[in-house]
C-alpha positions in Angstrom: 79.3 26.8 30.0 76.4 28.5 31.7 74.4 28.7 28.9 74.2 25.3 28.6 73.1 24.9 32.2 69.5 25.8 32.1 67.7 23.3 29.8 69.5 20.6 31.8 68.4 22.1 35.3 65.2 22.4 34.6 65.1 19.0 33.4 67.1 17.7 36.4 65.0 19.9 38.7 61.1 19.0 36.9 62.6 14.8 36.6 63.7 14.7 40.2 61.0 16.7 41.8 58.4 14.0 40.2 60.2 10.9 41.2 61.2 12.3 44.2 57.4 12.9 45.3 56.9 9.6 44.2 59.6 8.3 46.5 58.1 10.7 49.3 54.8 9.8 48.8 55.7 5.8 48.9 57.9 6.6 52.4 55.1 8.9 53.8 52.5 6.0 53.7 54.3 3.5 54.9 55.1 5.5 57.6 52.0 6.6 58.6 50.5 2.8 58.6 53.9 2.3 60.7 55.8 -0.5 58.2 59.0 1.6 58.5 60.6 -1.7 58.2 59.5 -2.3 54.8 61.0 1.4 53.8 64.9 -0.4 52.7 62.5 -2.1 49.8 61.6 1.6 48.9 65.0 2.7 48.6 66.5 -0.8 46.9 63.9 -0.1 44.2 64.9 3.9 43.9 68.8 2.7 43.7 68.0 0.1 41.0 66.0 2.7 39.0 69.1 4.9 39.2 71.4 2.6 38.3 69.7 1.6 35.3 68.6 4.7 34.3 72.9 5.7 34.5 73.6 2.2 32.5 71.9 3.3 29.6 73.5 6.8 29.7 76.5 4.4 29.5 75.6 2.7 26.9 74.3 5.3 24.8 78.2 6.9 25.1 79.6 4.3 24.2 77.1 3.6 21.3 77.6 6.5 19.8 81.6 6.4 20.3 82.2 2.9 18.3 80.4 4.4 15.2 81.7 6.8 12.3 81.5 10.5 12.5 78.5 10.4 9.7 76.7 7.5 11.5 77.3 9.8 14.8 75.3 12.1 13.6 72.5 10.2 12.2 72.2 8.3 16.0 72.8 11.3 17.8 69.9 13.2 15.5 67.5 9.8 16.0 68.0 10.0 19.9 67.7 13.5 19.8 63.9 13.0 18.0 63.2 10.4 20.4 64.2 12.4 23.5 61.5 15.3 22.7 58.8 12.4 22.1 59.6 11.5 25.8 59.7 14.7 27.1 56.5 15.9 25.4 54.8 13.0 26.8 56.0 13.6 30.4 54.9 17.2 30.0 51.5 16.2 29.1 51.1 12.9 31.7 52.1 15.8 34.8 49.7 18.7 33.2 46.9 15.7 33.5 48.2 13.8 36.8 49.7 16.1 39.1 46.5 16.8 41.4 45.7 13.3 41.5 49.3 11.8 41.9 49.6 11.8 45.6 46.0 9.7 45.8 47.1 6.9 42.9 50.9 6.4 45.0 49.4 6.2 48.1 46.6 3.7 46.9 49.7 1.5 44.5 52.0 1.7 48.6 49.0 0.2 50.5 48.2 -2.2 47.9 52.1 -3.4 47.5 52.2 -3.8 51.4 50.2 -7.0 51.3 52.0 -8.4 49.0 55.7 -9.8 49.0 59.1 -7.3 49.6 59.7 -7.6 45.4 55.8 -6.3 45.0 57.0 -2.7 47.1 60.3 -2.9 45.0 58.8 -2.7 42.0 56.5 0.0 42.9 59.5 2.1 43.3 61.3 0.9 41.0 58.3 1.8 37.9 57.9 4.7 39.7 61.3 6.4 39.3 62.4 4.3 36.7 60.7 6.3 33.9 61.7 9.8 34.9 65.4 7.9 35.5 65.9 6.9 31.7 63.7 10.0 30.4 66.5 12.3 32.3 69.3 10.1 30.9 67.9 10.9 27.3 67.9 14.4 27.4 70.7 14.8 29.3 72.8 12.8 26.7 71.2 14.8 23.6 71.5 18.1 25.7 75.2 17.1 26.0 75.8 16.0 22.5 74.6 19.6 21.3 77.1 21.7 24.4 79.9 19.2 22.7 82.6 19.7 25.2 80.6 21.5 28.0 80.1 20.6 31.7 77.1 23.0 31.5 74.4 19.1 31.2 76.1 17.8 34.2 76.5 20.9 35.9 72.8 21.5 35.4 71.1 18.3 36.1 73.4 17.8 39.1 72.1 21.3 40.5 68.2 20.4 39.1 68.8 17.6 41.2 70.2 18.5 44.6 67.0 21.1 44.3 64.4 18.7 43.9 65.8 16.8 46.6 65.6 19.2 49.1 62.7 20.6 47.7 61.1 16.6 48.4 62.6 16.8 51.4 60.7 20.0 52.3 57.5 18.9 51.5 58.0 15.7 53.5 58.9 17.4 56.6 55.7 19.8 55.9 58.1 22.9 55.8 57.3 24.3 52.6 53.9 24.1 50.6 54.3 24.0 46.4 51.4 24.3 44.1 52.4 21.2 42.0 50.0 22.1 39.4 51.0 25.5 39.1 54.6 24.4 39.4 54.1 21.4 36.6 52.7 24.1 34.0 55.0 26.6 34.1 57.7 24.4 33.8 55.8 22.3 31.2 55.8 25.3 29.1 59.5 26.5 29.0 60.1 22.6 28.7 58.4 22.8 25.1 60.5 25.7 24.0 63.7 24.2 25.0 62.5 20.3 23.0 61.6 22.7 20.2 65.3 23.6 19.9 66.4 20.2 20.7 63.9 19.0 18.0 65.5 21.6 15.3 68.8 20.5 16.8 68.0 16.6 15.7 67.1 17.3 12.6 70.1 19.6 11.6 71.9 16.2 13.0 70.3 13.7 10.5 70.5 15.8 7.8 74.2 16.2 8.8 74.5 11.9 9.0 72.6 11.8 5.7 69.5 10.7 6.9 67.3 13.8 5.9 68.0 16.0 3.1 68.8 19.3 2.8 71.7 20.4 4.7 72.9 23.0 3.0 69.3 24.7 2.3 69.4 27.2 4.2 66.6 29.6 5.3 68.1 31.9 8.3 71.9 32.7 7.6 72.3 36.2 10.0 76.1 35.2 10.6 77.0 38.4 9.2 75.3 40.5 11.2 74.2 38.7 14.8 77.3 38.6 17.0 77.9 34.9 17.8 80.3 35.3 20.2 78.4 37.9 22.4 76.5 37.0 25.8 72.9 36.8 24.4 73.8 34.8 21.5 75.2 32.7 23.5 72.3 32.3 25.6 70.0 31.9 23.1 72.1 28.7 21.7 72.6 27.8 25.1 69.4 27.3 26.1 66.9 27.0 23.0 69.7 25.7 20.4 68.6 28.3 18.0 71.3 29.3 15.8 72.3 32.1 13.6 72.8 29.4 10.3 69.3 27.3 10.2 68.6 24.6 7.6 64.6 25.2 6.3 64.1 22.0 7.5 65.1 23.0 11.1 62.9 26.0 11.0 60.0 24.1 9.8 60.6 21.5 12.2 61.2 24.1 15.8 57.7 26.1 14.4 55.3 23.1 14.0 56.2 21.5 17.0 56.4 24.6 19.0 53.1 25.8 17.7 51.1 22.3 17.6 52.6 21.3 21.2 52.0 24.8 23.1 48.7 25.1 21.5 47.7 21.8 23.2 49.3 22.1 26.0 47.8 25.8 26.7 44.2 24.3 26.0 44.4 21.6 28.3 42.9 18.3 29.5 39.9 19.5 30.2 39.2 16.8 32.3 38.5 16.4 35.8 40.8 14.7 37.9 39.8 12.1 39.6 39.4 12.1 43.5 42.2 10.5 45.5 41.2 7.4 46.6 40.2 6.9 50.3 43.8 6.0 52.5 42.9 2.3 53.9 44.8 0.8 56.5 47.4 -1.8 55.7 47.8 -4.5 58.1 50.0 -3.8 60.8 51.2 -7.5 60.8 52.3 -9.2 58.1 53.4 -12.9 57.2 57.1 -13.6 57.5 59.0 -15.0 54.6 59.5 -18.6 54.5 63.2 -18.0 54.3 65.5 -14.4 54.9 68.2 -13.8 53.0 71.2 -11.6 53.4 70.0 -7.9 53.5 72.8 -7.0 51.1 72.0 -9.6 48.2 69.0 -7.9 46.5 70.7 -4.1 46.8 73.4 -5.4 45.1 71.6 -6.9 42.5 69.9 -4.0 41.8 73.1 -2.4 40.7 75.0 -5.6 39.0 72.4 -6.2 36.8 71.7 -2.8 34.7 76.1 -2.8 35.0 76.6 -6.2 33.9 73.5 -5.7 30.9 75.2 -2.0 29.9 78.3 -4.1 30.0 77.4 -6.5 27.6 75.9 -4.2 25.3 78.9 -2.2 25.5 80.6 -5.0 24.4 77.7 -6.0 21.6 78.0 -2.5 20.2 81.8 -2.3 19.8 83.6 -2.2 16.8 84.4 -6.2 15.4 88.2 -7.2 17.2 89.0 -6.6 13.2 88.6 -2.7 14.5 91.0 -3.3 17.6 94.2 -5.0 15.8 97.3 -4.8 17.1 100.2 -2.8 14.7 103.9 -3.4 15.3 106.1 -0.2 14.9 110.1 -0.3 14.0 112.2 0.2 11.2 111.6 -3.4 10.1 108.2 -4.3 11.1 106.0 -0.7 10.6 102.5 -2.3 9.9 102.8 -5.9 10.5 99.7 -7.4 11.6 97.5 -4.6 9.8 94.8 -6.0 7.6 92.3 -3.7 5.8 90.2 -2.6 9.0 85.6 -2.2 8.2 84.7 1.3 7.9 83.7 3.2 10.8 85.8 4.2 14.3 88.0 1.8 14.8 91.1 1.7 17.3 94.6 0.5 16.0 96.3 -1.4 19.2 100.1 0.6 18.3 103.0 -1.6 19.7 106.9 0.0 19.5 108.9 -3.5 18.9 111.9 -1.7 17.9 114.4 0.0 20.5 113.7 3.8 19.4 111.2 6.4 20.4 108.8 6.7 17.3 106.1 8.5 15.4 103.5 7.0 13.9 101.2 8.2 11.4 97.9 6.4 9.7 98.4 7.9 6.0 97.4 7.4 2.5 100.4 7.1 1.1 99.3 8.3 -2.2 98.7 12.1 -1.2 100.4 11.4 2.3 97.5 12.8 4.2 96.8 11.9 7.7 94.2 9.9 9.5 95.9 9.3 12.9 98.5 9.9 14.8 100.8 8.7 17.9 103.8 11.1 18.8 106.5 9.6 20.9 105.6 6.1 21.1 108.4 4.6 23.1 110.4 0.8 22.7 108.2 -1.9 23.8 104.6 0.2 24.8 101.7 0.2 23.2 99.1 3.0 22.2 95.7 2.8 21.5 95.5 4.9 17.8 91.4 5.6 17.6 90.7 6.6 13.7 87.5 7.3 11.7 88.0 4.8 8.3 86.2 4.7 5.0 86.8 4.0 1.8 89.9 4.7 0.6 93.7 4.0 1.0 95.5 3.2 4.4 99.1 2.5 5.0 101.0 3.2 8.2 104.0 5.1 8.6 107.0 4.6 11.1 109.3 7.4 11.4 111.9 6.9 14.2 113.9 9.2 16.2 117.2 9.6 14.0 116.2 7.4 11.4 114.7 6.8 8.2 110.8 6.5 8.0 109.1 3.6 6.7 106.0 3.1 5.1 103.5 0.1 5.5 102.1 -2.3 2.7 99.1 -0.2 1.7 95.2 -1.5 2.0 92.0 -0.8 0.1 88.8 -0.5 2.2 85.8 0.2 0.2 82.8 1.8 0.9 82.1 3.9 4.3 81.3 7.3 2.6 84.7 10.0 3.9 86.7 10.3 6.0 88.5 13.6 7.1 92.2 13.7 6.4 95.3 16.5 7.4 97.3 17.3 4.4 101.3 17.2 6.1 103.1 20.0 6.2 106.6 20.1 6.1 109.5 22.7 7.0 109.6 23.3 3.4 106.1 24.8 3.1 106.2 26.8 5.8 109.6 28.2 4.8 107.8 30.5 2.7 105.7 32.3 5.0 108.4 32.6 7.7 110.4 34.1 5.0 107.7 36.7 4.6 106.8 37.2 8.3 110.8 37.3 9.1 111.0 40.2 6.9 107.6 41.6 8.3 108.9 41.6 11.8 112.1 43.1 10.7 110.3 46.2 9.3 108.7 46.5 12.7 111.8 46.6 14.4 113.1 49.0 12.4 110.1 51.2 12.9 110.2 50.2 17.1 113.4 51.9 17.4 112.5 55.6 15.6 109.9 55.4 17.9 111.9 54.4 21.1 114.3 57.2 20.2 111.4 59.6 20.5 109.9 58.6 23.3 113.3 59.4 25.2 113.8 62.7 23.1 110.2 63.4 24.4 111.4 62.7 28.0 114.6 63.9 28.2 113.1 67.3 26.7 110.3 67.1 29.8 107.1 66.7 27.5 105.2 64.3 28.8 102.1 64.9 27.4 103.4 64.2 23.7 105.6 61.1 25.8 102.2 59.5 26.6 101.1 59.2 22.9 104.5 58.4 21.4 104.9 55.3 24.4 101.3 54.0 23.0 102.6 54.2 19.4 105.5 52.6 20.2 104.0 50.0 22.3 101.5 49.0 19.5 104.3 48.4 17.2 105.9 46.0 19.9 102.6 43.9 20.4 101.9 43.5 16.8 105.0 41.3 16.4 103.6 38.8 18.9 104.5 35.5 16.7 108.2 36.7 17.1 108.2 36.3 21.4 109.3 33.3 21.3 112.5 34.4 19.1 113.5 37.4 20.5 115.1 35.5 23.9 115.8 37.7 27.0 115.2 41.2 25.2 111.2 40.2 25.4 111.5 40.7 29.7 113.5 43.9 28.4 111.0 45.7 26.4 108.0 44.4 27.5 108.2 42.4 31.0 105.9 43.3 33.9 106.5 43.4 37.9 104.6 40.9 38.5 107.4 38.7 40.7 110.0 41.0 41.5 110.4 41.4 45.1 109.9 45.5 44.6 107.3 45.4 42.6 107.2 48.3 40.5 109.7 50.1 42.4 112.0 46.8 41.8 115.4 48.1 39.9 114.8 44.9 37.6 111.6 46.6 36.3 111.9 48.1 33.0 110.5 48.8 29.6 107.2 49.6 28.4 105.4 49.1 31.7 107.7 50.3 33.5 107.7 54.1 31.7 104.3 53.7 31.6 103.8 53.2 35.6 105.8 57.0 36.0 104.0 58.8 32.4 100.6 58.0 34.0 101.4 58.2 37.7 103.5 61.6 37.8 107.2 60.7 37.6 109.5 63.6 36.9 111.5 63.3 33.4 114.4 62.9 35.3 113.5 59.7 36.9 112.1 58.4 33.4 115.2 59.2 31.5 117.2 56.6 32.6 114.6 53.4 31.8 113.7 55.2 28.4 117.4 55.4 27.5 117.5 52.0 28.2 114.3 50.7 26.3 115.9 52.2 23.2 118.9 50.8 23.7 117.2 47.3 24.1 114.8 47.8 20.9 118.3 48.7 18.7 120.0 45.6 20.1 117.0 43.8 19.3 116.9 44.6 15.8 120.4 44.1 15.8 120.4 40.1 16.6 117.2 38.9 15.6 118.3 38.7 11.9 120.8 36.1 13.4 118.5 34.3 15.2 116.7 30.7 14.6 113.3 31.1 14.2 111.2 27.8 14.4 109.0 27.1 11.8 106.3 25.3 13.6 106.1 28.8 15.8 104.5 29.8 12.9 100.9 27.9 13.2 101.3 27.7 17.2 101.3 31.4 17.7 98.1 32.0 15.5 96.5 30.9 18.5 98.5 32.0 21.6 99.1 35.6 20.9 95.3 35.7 21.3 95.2 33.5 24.6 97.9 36.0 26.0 95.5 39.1 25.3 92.5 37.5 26.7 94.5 36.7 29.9 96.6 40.0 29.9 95.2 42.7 28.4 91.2 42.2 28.6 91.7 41.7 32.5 93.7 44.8 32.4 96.6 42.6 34.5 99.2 44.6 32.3 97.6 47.8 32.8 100.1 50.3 34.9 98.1 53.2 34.7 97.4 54.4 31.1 94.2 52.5 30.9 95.4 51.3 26.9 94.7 47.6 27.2 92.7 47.4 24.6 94.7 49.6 22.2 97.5 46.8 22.5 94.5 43.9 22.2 94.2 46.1 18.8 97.8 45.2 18.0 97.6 41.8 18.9 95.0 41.7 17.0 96.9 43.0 13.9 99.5 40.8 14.3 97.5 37.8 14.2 95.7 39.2 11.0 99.2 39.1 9.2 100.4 36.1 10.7 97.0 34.2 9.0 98.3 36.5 5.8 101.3 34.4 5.5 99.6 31.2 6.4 96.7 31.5 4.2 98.3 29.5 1.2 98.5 26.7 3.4 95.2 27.2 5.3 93.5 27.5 1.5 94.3 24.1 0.7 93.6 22.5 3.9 90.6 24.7 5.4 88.9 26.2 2.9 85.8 27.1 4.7 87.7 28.2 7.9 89.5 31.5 6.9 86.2 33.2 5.9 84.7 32.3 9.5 88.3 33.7 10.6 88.0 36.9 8.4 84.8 37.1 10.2 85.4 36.9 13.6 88.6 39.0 13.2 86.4 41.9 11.7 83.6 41.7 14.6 86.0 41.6 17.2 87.9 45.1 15.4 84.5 46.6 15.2 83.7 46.5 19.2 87.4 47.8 19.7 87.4 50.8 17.4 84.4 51.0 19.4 86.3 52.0 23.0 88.2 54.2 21.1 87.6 57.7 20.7 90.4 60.3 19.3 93.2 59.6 21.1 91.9 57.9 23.9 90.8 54.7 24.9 88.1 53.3 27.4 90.1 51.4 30.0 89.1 47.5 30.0 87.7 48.3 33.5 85.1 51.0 32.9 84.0 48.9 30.5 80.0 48.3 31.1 79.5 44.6 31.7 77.6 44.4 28.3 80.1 45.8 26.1 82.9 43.7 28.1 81.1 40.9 27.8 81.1 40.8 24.0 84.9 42.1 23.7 85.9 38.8 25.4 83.0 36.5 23.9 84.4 38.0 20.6 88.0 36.8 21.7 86.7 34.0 22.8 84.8 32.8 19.8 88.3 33.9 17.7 90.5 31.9 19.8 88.1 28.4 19.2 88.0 28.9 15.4 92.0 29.3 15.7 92.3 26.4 17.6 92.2 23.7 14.4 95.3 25.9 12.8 98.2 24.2 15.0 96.5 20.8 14.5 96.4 21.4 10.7 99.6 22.9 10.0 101.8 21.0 11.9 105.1 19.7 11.0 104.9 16.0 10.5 108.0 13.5 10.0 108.6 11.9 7.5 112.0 11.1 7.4 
C-alpha cells in the first residue's frame, strides 16, 4: 500500500497547502481590519468548495461503475489525460504566482468586504474550489491505477492533515516557509509522477480501444526485473512505470516529461508583480435589509453539490432495463428477464420458491458463466451486477436438492466481450485428484522411511545426523500441503505447534516435528527424544494407513493452490513455526513444491480457462525459488530472521506477488451446480 501513498501525499499536501493559504490569507485580513464577524462567510464558502469538490469524486465512481469493463477503461484513460492537464497547469500557475499570491488574496478580501456576505463567499469559494476538484481528479485516477489500495486515501488524507497544520503554522507566525522554494521542488517531482499517470492513461485507452497499439510493446523486462521486490514496487507505486510498456506509453511518459520539465526548469521569467498596497476596509458596514437563519446558507452549500452529484448519479446509471427484477424457483427461473443493453448492468435476483438456491447467469450453449448468486434464500432478493455484450444469456436455477432449470435464452447484440468462467464440475477435477491422491500417497510412503530413521538416529544417540534426517523428513510432510485438510487429527500429530497449550513447549500434548525439533536444536538428551520420535513414526504409518480410505473433496483441489501459500507467508517467513533449527525457509521450499505439482495436475483445466495465467505462474514460482536457493548454502539454511531487510523484503514481495496471481484459481475452477 505504501507505494501508492506518495504521489497522493504530495498532491494532498501541495493542493491543501495552496488553498489553505488562500483560506489563511482571506481570515488573516479580515482579521486585521477587525470584520471577524464576516469570517463564518469564509468558512461557508471553504465547506461548499469541499463538498463539491467530494460530489464530483462521487460522481466520477459511480460514472465509471455503470459502464462496461472496455468503456471503463477508455473513461478511466480520458480522465486520466485530463487529470495531468490540470495538474500541469497548477504546477505552472504556483511556479508564476506564488510570491505575489498573498498581495492578490488580500486585495480580492478587502474588495469582497464592501460588498454583500455572497461576494466574500464566493471569494472563498473560487479560491479553494479549483484546487478542491483538481485534488478530486488525481486522487480518483491515482486510485484507479492502486486498484484496490488505500495507499490515495491514505495519502491525501496524510498530505492533508500536513498542510493544515502547516497553514495553521504560518497563521500563528510559528514557522516561516519559502513558498517559492517550496512550490518548485514540489512542482518538479509533481511532473514526474503526471508523466507516469500520463503513460498510465494511455496504456488505459489503448486497453478501452480508444488508441491503438496495445500489444506493441517496447519495454518487456518481466523476465528479468523482480516485480514483486520492494523497489519495483516502488517504482510502480509512485511513477506507474512498469516492467511491460506499450511504445505508445513510452513515447507518451518521455515527451511529456521532457517538454514539461524543460519549461518548467526555464521558467517565467517574468517579474512578479508587487503586492498591492493593504487598504482599510470600512469598519462599519450596512446591515442587510433582512437576516436569515445562520444555518440556511451552510446547508445549502452542501445540499446542492449532493443533490446535483445525485442526479447525475442517477442520469449516468444504467436504463431501469439494466436493473430488472429475475424471479428464481423451480417453476419461474428467469421470468421477467428480457434481453438486457450491453454494458454493467444489475439483475434484481428474487427467490419466489421455498428453497435455498443458486443462481447462475450462463450461456447456455457452452454453459459458461457471467454471474453468480450462492445461497439465495426463499423470498430475498440479490442484486446480481454483470458485465453484458453480445452474445447469449439465459439464467440458471439450481435448488438445494433439486433439479436445475434453465431460463428461455436471449440474444443481445453488439457490446464487443464479455469475460466468461468455463464451469467445472466434480467430473473434471476427478482426474487431477486422481493423480494428486496417488502423488500424496507416494509421499507418505516415503514420510515414514524417513520417520523410522529419524528415531533409529535418536535412539542410537546421533544427533547430529538426527538434525538432517528431521529436515528431510519435514520437507516431505510440507510438500503435501493440499492434503491438510484430509488427513483429520493426524495433521496436530505430525505437525502441530505449542502455540495454545497451557505448557507451551514443555505441554505433554506437544508433539511431532516441532516438538523434536525444540530438543535436536536446544540440547535434549536422546533419551527424552525417544519417546516423541517413536511416536511421530507411529503417527506418519497410521497416516498412510487411512488416508487411502479417506474422502478427499474435490473442490480442495483449486482452494489449496492458494492457501498453502497464505499459511507459509504467515508461518514460516515470520519464522512463528521456527523452534530452534532456523529451517523456515527450507519448509517455504516445500510448500513451494507442493504447490508447483498441485498447478501440475490443474494445468489441463487452467489451459483452457487461463491461458495466459500459468506462464505468469511459472514465473513467479521460478523467481521466488531463485531467492530461496539463495539462503541456502550446503546443508544449511539462513534463518528467516537474520535475513537482511533487503533480501527479506523480496522473499515475501515474491510470496506475495505468487499468492495474488493464485488468487483467480479458486474463482475459476470452482465447482458449479448444475443439477
Amino acid at each position: 500500500m505504501w507505494d501508492d501513498v506518495f504521489p497522493s501525499f504530495l498532491i494532498g499536501l501541495r493542493e491543501g497547502l495552496e488553498a489553505g493559504l488562500i483560506v489563511s490569507i482571506l481570515v488573516a485580513t479580515l482579521v486585521r481590519v477587525d470584520a471577524r464577524s464576516r469570517l463564518p462567510q469564509v468558512w461557508t464558502g471553504v465547506l461548499a468548495a469541499i463538498a463539491l469538490a467530494m460530489s464530483f469524486g462521487a460522481v466520477l465512481t459511480f460514472t465509471a461503475a455503470s459502464l462496461s469493463a472496455t468503456a471503463q477503461e477508455a473513461f478511466g484513460g480520458t480522465l486520466s489525460v485530463i487529470a495531468v492537464a490540470f495538474v500541469t497547469a497548477m504546477v505552472f500557475w504556483m511556479r508564476r504566482s506564488a510570491r505575489s499570491l498573498s498581495g492578490e488574496i488580500k486585495e480580492k478580501a478587502t474588495g469582497a468586504l464592501t460588498m454583500g456576505a455572497g461576494a466574500l463567499i464566493l471569494t472563498s469559494f473560487l479560491a479553494v474550489g479549483r484546487e478542491g476538484l483538481e485534488t478530486a481528479l488525481f486522487l480518483w485516477t491515482t486510485a484507479q491505477a492502486a486498484g484496490e489500495s488505500a495507499g490515495p486515501l491514505t495519502g491525501a488524507a496524510l498530505g492533508l492533515a500536513l498542510s493544515a497544520v502547516l497553514c495553521w503554522s504560518l497563521y500563528r507566525r510559528v514557522l516561516k516557509i519559502n513558498l517559492t522554494k517550496f512550490f518548485t521542488a514540489t512542482g518538479a517531482v509533481l511532473i514526474v509522477i503526471a508523466a507516469g499517470v500520463f503513460g498510465y492513461g494511455l496504456r488505459d485507452l489503448q486497453e478501452g480501444g480508444v488508441l491503438p497499439g496495445k500489444t506493441a510493446y517496447a519495454v518487456d523486462l518481466s523476465g528479468s526485473i523482480d516485480a514483486g521486490s520492494w523497489y519495483s514496487t516502488l517504482v510502480q507505486g509512485v511513477f506507474n512505470l512498469t516492467p511491460t510498456m506499450t511504445g505508445l506509453q513510452v513515447v507518451g511518459y518521455a515527451a511529456y516529461l521532457a517538454v514539461a520539465m524543460t519549461l518548467f526548469v526555464r521558467g517565467v521569467r517574468v517579474t512578479a508583480p508587487k503586492p498591492a498596497p493593504d487598504r482599510e476596509a470600512p469598519t462599519r458596514t450596512s446591515p442587510p435589509a433582512r437576516r436569515r437563519p445562520a444555518w440556511m446558507v451552510p446547508l445549502a452549500v452542501v445540499t446542492v453539490p449532493a443533490l446535483l452529484a445525485g442526479i447525475a448519479v442517477a442520469i449516468g446509471r444504467p436504463a431501469p432495463v439494466g436493473a430488472q427484477t429475475v424471479a428464481v424457483s423451480e417453476q419461474e427461473c428467469g421470468k421477467g428477464f428480457t434481453a438486457p443493453k450491453p454494458g454493467r448492468r444489475t439483475f434484481q435476483m428474487h427467490n419466489t420458491g421455498n428453497k435455498t438456491s443458486e443462481v447462475y447467469l450462463v450461456d447456455p450453449a457452452t454453459n459458461s458463466v457471467y454471474g453468480e448468486i450462492e445461497g439465495l434464500a426463499p423470498g430475498t432478493t440479490r442484486a446480481l451486477v454483470a458485465t453484458v455484450a453480445g452474445g447469449t444469456y439465459a439464467w440458471r436455477c439450481v435448488p438445494t436438492g433439486g433439479t436445475g432449470v434453465t431460463s428461455k435464452a436471449v440474444r443481445v447484440t453488439g457490446g464487443g466481450a464479455a469475460k466468461a468462467v468455463v464451469p467445472v464440475s466434480e467430473h473434471d477435477l476427478s482426474g487431477p485428484l486422481v493423480r494428486y491422491r496417488t502423488y500424496v500417497e507416494k509421499g507418505l510412503a516415503t514420510l515414514v522411511t524417513q520417520t523410522r530413521a529419524l528415531t533409529d538416529d535418536i535412539e542410537h544417540d546421533h544427533l547430529g545426523r538426527a538434525r538432517t534426517d528431521w529436515l528431510t523428513a519435514h520437507r516431505t510432510y510440507a510438500s503435501l500441503g493440499a492434503a491438510y485438510g484430509t488427513f483429520e487429527d493426524y495433521d496436530q500429530k505430525i505437525d502441530g505447534r505449542a502455540d495454545g497449550l497451557p505448557d507451551g513447549v514443555r505441554d505433554k500434548e506437544f508433539t511431532g516435528f516441532h516438538r523434536i525439533e525444540y530438543g535436536l536444536w536446544h540440547g535434549e538428551p536422546s533419551t527424552s527424544l525417544t519417546g516423541p520420535a517413536q511416536q511421530l513414526a507411529t503417527d506418519a504409518t497410521g497416516l498412510r494407513t487411512v488416508f487411502p480410505h479417506q474422502d478427499f473433496d474435490p473442490s480442495d483441489l483449486p482452494l489449496r493452490a492458494h492457501e498453502i501459500l497464505e499459511n507459509t507467508l504467515q508461518f514460516e517467513l515470520t519464522g512463528d513455526t521456527d523452534e530452534g533449527s532456523g529451517t523456515g525457509l527450507a519448509t517455504a521450499g516445500a510448500n513451494l513444491a507442493g504447490t508447483r505439482e498441485l498447478l501440475t495436475v490443474l494445468r489441463p483445466l487452467l489451459t483452457t480457462r487461463a491461458p495466459h495465467l500459468l506462464p505468469t505462474l511459472d514465473t513467479d514460482i521460478a523467481r521466488l525459488q531463485k531467492l530461496l536457493n539463495a539462503a541456502h548454502r550446503g546443508s544449511s539454511w539462513t534463518p528467516v530472521g537474520q535475513l537482511d531487510a533487503a533480501t527479506r523484503a523480496r522473499v515475501d514481495g515474491a510470496t506475495g506477488q505468487l499468492l495474488e496471481d493464485l488468487s483467480p484459481v479458486p474463482d475459476l475452477l470452482e465447482i458449479r451446480k448444475s443439477a
